Amino acid sequence: MSLNLFGQTGNVGVLTTAPRTTLDVNGTLNVNNEINVGGSDTAVGNSGTVGDLLAARADTVAVWRKYDLPAGYLDGVILTANYNRSSVTGVTFPSAAATVDPYSEDDPITASWLPIPNTEVSSVRVTKATNKVNISVQTVAQITGNSGVGSFGCGIFVDNKLKLVRTNNVAGITGSYRILNFNASLTLTVGNVNRVQFACIRRNLPTGNTLSIGVSQAASTALTPQMAGTSLSVQVLEPIQ
């Protein structure tokens, strides 16, 4: 580099003919020693200490700052994505004499499964192989008709494949209902754009009963559509480094 460079005024560019700043480097910058900030014609400036991070103040002046991170912090995970859905539509199952279709992990979604409308998350992504996708759902199951028991299962489908199921039941007089809290953790594949669905299936529903999930029925005037609705949250957790 010519020594005349340091006697010039105006902007200086490296691999650019139109430098926009005092020193404009259009390429990779390799520094083998200190970076001093806040200096002047008579002072070298501050080179920081071990562990300092370079930060810009509100006045755009660069300074070295020390951040005291807890031991093990960089070995933890952080929330990289959060998806929330809600619905007051729900699904309804009439009674049926037939037994429920058997199901296993990775089975495709069938007509027996009814997805809860407006709760689908169509583009869940992860960027690291070590990840945890936490799914939380709260909804309400209600039975009307003859006194009895209505049992059901609710599951999470990823790209139309069943990943896990939780079963439950509602018992009591017509209008009886139960709050369902559903929590699950999955590991997804890097590079995929994953479609997450929450769906339910009828298991055992005696004749004369109707089972509703995520929607209120007229038999229970105290259960409003908002109270009976479904809320779903998908949180993606990935390592910091």
CSV table of C-alpha atoms in Angstrom, one decimal:
chain,number,residue,atom,x,y,z
A,1,MET,CA,0.0,0.0,0.0
A,2,SER,CA,1.4,3.4,-1.0
A,3,LEU,CA,2.4,5.7,1.8
A,4,ASN,CA,0.7,8.5,-0.1
A,5,LEU,CA,-2.6,7.0,1.0
A,6,PHE,CA,-2.1,8.4,4.5
A,7,GLY,CA,-1.5,11.9,3.3
A,8,GLN,CA,-4.7,12.1,1.2
A,9,THR,CA,-8.0,13.6,2.3
A,10,GLY,CA,-11.5,12.4,1.4
A,11,ASN,CA,-12.8,8.8,1.2
A,12,VAL,CA,-10.5,5.9,0.4
A,13,GLY,CA,-11.8,2.7,-1.2
A,14,VAL,CA,-10.4,-0.8,-1.5
A,15,LEU,CA,-11.7,-2.7,-4.5
A,16,THR,CA,-14.3,0.0,-5.1
A,17,THR,CA,-14.0,3.2,-7.2
A,18,ALA,CA,-16.8,5.0,-5.3
A,19,PRO,CA,-16.0,4.8,-1.6
A,20,ARG,CA,-19.0,5.9,0.5
A,21,THR,CA,-17.1,6.3,3.8
A,22,THR,CA,-13.6,7.4,5.0
A,23,LEU,CA,-12.4,3.9,4.4
A,24,ASP,CA,-14.7,1.7,2.3
A,25,VAL,CA,-13.5,-2.0,2.0
A,26,ASN,CA,-15.3,-4.0,-0.6
A,27,GLY,CA,-14.1,-7.4,0.5
A,28,THR,CA,-12.8,-9.4,3.5
A,29,LEU,CA,-11.0,-7.5,6.2
A,30,ASN,CA,-8.3,-9.4,8.2
A,31,VAL,CA,-7.0,-7.8,11.4
A,32,ASN,CA,-4.1,-9.4,13.1
A,33,ASN,CA,-3.8,-7.0,16.0
A,34,GLU,CA,-5.9,-4.5,17.9
A,35,ILE,CA,-8.9,-2.5,16.8
A,36,ASN,CA,-8.8,0.8,18.6
A,37,VAL,CA,-11.9,2.9,18.8
A,38,GLY,CA,-12.5,6.4,20.1
A,39,GLY,CA,-9.0,7.7,19.2
A,40,SER,CA,-7.8,11.0,17.9
A,41,ASP,CA,-4.8,12.7,16.4
A,42,THR,CA,-3.1,12.6,19.8
A,43,ALA,CA,-4.6,9.4,21.4
A,44,VAL,CA,-4.5,5.8,20.2
A,45,GLY,CA,-8.0,4.9,21.4
A,46,ASN,CA,-9.4,2.0,23.3
A,47,SER,CA,-8.6,-1.5,22.1
A,48,GLY,CA,-11.0,-3.2,24.6
A,49,THR,CA,-10.2,-6.2,26.9
A,50,VAL,CA,-10.7,-9.9,26.5
A,51,GLY,CA,-14.4,-10.8,26.0
A,52,ASP,CA,-15.5,-7.3,25.0
A,53,LEU,CA,-17.9,-6.9,22.2
A,54,LEU,CA,-17.9,-4.0,19.7
A,55,ALA,CA,-21.2,-2.0,19.9
A,56,ALA,CA,-22.6,1.2,18.4
A,57,ARG,CA,-24.0,3.8,20.7
A,58,ALA,CA,-27.1,5.8,19.8
A,59,ASP,CA,-24.8,8.5,18.4
A,60,THR,CA,-23.3,5.9,16.1
A,61,VAL,CA,-20.0,6.0,17.9
A,62,ALA,CA,-18.4,2.5,18.2
A,63,VAL,CA,-17.4,1.5,21.7
A,64,TRP,CA,-16.1,-1.7,23.4
A,65,ARG,CA,-18.6,-3.1,25.9
A,66,LYS,CA,-18.4,-6.0,28.3
A,67,TYR,CA,-21.3,-8.4,28.6
A,68,ASP,CA,-21.3,-10.7,31.6
A,69,LEU,CA,-23.1,-13.9,30.4
A,70,PRO,CA,-24.0,-16.6,32.9
A,71,ALA,CA,-21.8,-19.7,32.9
A,72,GLY,CA,-23.2,-22.2,30.4
A,73,TYR,CA,-25.4,-19.5,28.6
A,74,LEU,CA,-23.9,-20.2,25.2
A,75,ASP,CA,-24.6,-23.9,25.6
A,76,GLY,CA,-28.4,-23.3,26.0
A,77,VAL,CA,-31.2,-22.9,23.5
A,78,ILE,CA,-33.1,-19.8,22.5
A,79,LEU,CA,-36.6,-19.2,21.0
A,80,THR,CA,-36.1,-18.8,17.2
A,81,ALA,CA,-39.7,-18.9,16.1
A,82,ASN,CA,-43.1,-18.6,17.6
A,83,TYR,CA,-46.5,-19.3,15.9
A,84,ASN,CA,-49.9,-18.8,17.5
A,85,ARG,CA,-53.3,-19.8,16.2
A,86,SER,CA,-56.9,-19.6,17.6
A,87,SER,CA,-60.3,-20.9,16.4
A,88,VAL,CA,-63.9,-20.9,17.6
A,89,THR,CA,-65.1,-23.2,14.8
A,90,GLY,CA,-64.2,-26.7,16.1
A,91,VAL,CA,-65.4,-30.1,15.0
A,92,THR,CA,-68.4,-32.3,15.9
A,93,PHE,CA,-68.7,-36.1,15.9
A,94,PRO,CA,-72.1,-37.8,15.9
A,95,SER,CA,-72.5,-41.2,17.6
A,96,ALA,CA,-71.6,-44.3,15.7
A,97,ALA,CA,-71.7,-48.0,16.4
A,98,ALA,CA,-68.4,-48.7,14.6
A,99,THR,CA,-65.2,-48.8,16.5
A,100,VAL,CA,-62.5,-46.2,15.9
A,101,ASP,CA,-59.9,-46.7,13.2
A,102,PRO,CA,-56.6,-47.9,14.7
A,103,TYR,CA,-53.7,-45.5,14.3
A,104,SER,CA,-50.0,-45.6,14.7
A,105,GLU,CA,-47.1,-43.1,14.5
A,106,ASP,CA,-46.4,-41.8,11.0
A,107,ASP,CA,-49.8,-42.9,9.7
A,108,PRO,CA,-51.3,-40.5,7.1
A,109,ILE,CA,-54.2,-38.4,8.1
A,110,THR,CA,-57.5,-40.1,7.1
A,111,ALA,CA,-61.1,-39.0,6.8
A,112,SER,CA,-61.7,-40.2,10.4
A,113,TRP,CA,-59.5,-37.4,11.7
A,114,LEU,CA,-61.0,-33.9,11.7
A,115,PRO,CA,-58.5,-31.1,11.8
A,116,ILE,CA,-59.5,-28.1,13.9
A,117,PRO,CA,-60.1,-25.3,11.4
A,118,ASN,CA,-57.8,-22.2,11.4
A,119,THR,CA,-55.2,-23.8,13.7
A,120,GLU,CA,-52.8,-25.1,11.0
A,121,VAL,CA,-49.3,-23.7,10.9
A,122,SER,CA,-48.0,-24.2,7.4
A,123,SER,CA,-44.4,-23.1,7.4
A,124,VAL,CA,-42.5,-24.3,10.5
A,125,ARG,CA,-38.7,-24.3,9.9
A,126,VAL,CA,-35.6,-25.3,11.9
A,127,THR,CA,-32.0,-24.4,11.0
A,128,LYS,CA,-30.1,-26.7,13.3
A,129,ALA,CA,-30.2,-30.4,13.6
A,130,THR,CA,-30.4,-30.2,17.4
A,131,ASN,CA,-33.8,-28.6,18.0
A,132,LYS,CA,-37.0,-28.9,20.0
A,133,VAL,CA,-40.4,-27.8,18.7
A,134,ASN,CA,-42.8,-27.4,21.6
A,135,ILE,CA,-46.5,-27.5,20.8
A,136,SER,CA,-49.2,-26.4,23.3
A,137,VAL,CA,-52.9,-26.7,22.7
A,138,GLN,CA,-55.9,-25.8,24.8
A,139,THR,CA,-59.4,-26.7,23.8
A,140,VAL,CA,-62.8,-27.9,25.2
A,141,ALA,CA,-64.6,-31.2,24.6
A,142,GLN,CA,-68.4,-31.2,25.2
A,143,ILE,CA,-71.0,-34.0,25.1
A,144,THR,CA,-74.7,-33.6,24.5
A,145,GLY,CA,-77.5,-36.1,24.3
A,146,ASN,CA,-78.1,-39.1,26.5
A,147,SER,CA,-76.1,-39.5,29.7
A,148,GLY,CA,-73.0,-41.4,29.0
A,149,VAL,CA,-69.3,-41.2,28.0
A,150,GLY,CA,-67.8,-39.8,24.9
A,151,SER,CA,-64.1,-40.6,24.3
A,152,PHE,CA,-61.8,-39.2,21.8
A,153,GLY,CA,-58.2,-38.7,20.7
A,154,CYS,CA,-56.4,-35.6,19.5
A,155,GLY,CA,-53.1,-35.6,17.7
A,156,ILE,CA,-50.4,-33.6,16.0
A,157,PHE,CA,-49.7,-34.2,12.3
A,158,VAL,CA,-46.5,-33.0,10.7
A,159,ASP,CA,-46.7,-33.0,6.9
A,160,ASN,CA,-49.8,-35.1,7.1
A,161,LYS,CA,-48.2,-37.8,9.2
A,162,LEU,CA,-49.3,-38.6,12.8
A,163,LYS,CA,-46.6,-37.8,15.3
A,164,LEU,CA,-48.4,-38.3,18.7
A,165,VAL,CA,-51.8,-38.7,20.2
A,166,ARG,CA,-53.5,-37.8,23.5
A,167,THR,CA,-56.7,-39.5,24.5
A,168,ASN,CA,-59.5,-38.3,26.9
A,169,ASN,CA,-63.2,-38.5,27.5
A,170,VAL,CA,-66.2,-36.5,28.7
A,171,ALA,CA,-68.8,-38.0,31.0
A,172,GLY,CA,-72.0,-36.6,32.6
A,173,ILE,CA,-75.3,-35.2,31.7
A,174,THR,CA,-76.0,-33.4,28.4
A,175,GLY,CA,-73.9,-30.3,28.1
A,176,SER,CA,-71.0,-31.6,30.2
A,177,TYR,CA,-67.6,-30.5,29.1
A,178,ARG,CA,-63.9,-30.9,29.8
A,179,ILE,CA,-60.9,-28.7,29.2
A,180,LEU,CA,-58.1,-30.4,27.3
A,181,ASN,CA,-54.5,-29.2,27.7
A,182,PHE,CA,-52.2,-30.8,25.2
A,183,ASN,CA,-48.4,-30.5,25.3
A,184,ALA,CA,-45.9,-32.1,23.0
A,185,SER,CA,-42.2,-31.8,22.0
A,186,LEU,CA,-40.9,-32.9,18.6
A,187,THR,CA,-37.6,-32.7,16.7
A,188,LEU,CA,-37.9,-31.6,13.1
A,189,THR,CA,-35.6,-32.1,10.1
A,190,VAL,CA,-33.4,-29.2,8.9
A,191,GLY,CA,-34.3,-27.8,5.5
A,192,ASN,CA,-37.9,-28.9,5.5
A,193,VAL,CA,-40.9,-26.5,5.5
A,194,ASN,CA,-43.1,-28.4,7.9
A,195,ARG,CA,-46.9,-28.3,8.0
A,196,VAL,CA,-48.3,-28.7,11.5
A,197,GLN,CA,-51.9,-29.7,12.1
A,198,PHE,CA,-54.0,-30.4,15.2
A,199,ALA,CA,-56.8,-32.9,14.6
A,200,CYS,CA,-59.1,-35.1,16.6
A,201,ILE,CA,-60.8,-38.5,16.2
A,202,ARG,CA,-63.9,-40.2,17.7
A,203,ARG,CA,-63.1,-43.3,19.8
A,204,ASN,CA,-66.2,-44.4,21.7
A,205,LEU,CA,-69.4,-42.5,21.5
A,206,PRO,CA,-72.6,-44.2,22.6
A,207,THR,CA,-75.8,-43.9,20.5
A,208,GLY,CA,-77.7,-40.7,21.0
A,209,ASN,CA,-74.7,-38.6,22.0
A,210,THR,CA,-72.8,-35.9,20.1
A,211,LEU,CA,-69.3,-34.9,20.9
A,212,SER,CA,-67.9,-31.5,20.0
A,213,ILE,CA,-64.3,-30.3,20.3
A,214,GLY,CA,-63.4,-26.6,20.1
A,215,VAL,CA,-67.0,-25.4,19.6
A,216,SER,CA,-69.9,-24.7,22.0
A,217,GLN,CA,-73.3,-26.4,21.8
A,218,ALA,CA,-76.7,-24.9,22.6
A,219,ALA,CA,-77.1,-27.3,25.5
A,220,SER,CA,-74.6,-25.4,27.6
A,221,THR,CA,-75.6,-21.7,27.7
A,222,ALA,CA,-72.7,-20.9,30.0
A,223,LEU,CA,-70.1,-22.1,27.5
A,224,THR,CA,-69.5,-19.3,25.0
A,225,PRO,CA,-67.8,-19.8,21.6
A,226,GLN,CA,-64.7,-18.1,23.0
A,227,MET,CA,-64.6,-20.3,26.1
A,228,ALA,CA,-65.0,-23.4,24.0
A,229,GLY,CA,-62.5,-22.4,21.3
A,230,THR,CA,-59.0,-23.7,20.6
A,231,SER,CA,-55.7,-22.0,21.0
A,232,LEU,CA,-52.5,-23.4,19.6
A,233,SER,CA,-48.9,-22.4,20.1
A,234,VAL,CA,-45.8,-23.7,18.3
A,235,GLN,CA,-42.4,-22.7,19.7
A,236,VAL,CA,-39.1,-23.5,18.0
A,237,LEU,CA,-36.1,-23.8,20.3
A,238,GLU,CA,-32.5,-24.1,18.9
A,239,PRO,CA,-29.0,-23.9,20.3
A,240,ILE,CA,-27.4,-20.5,20.6
A,241,GLN,CA,-24.2,-21.7,18.9
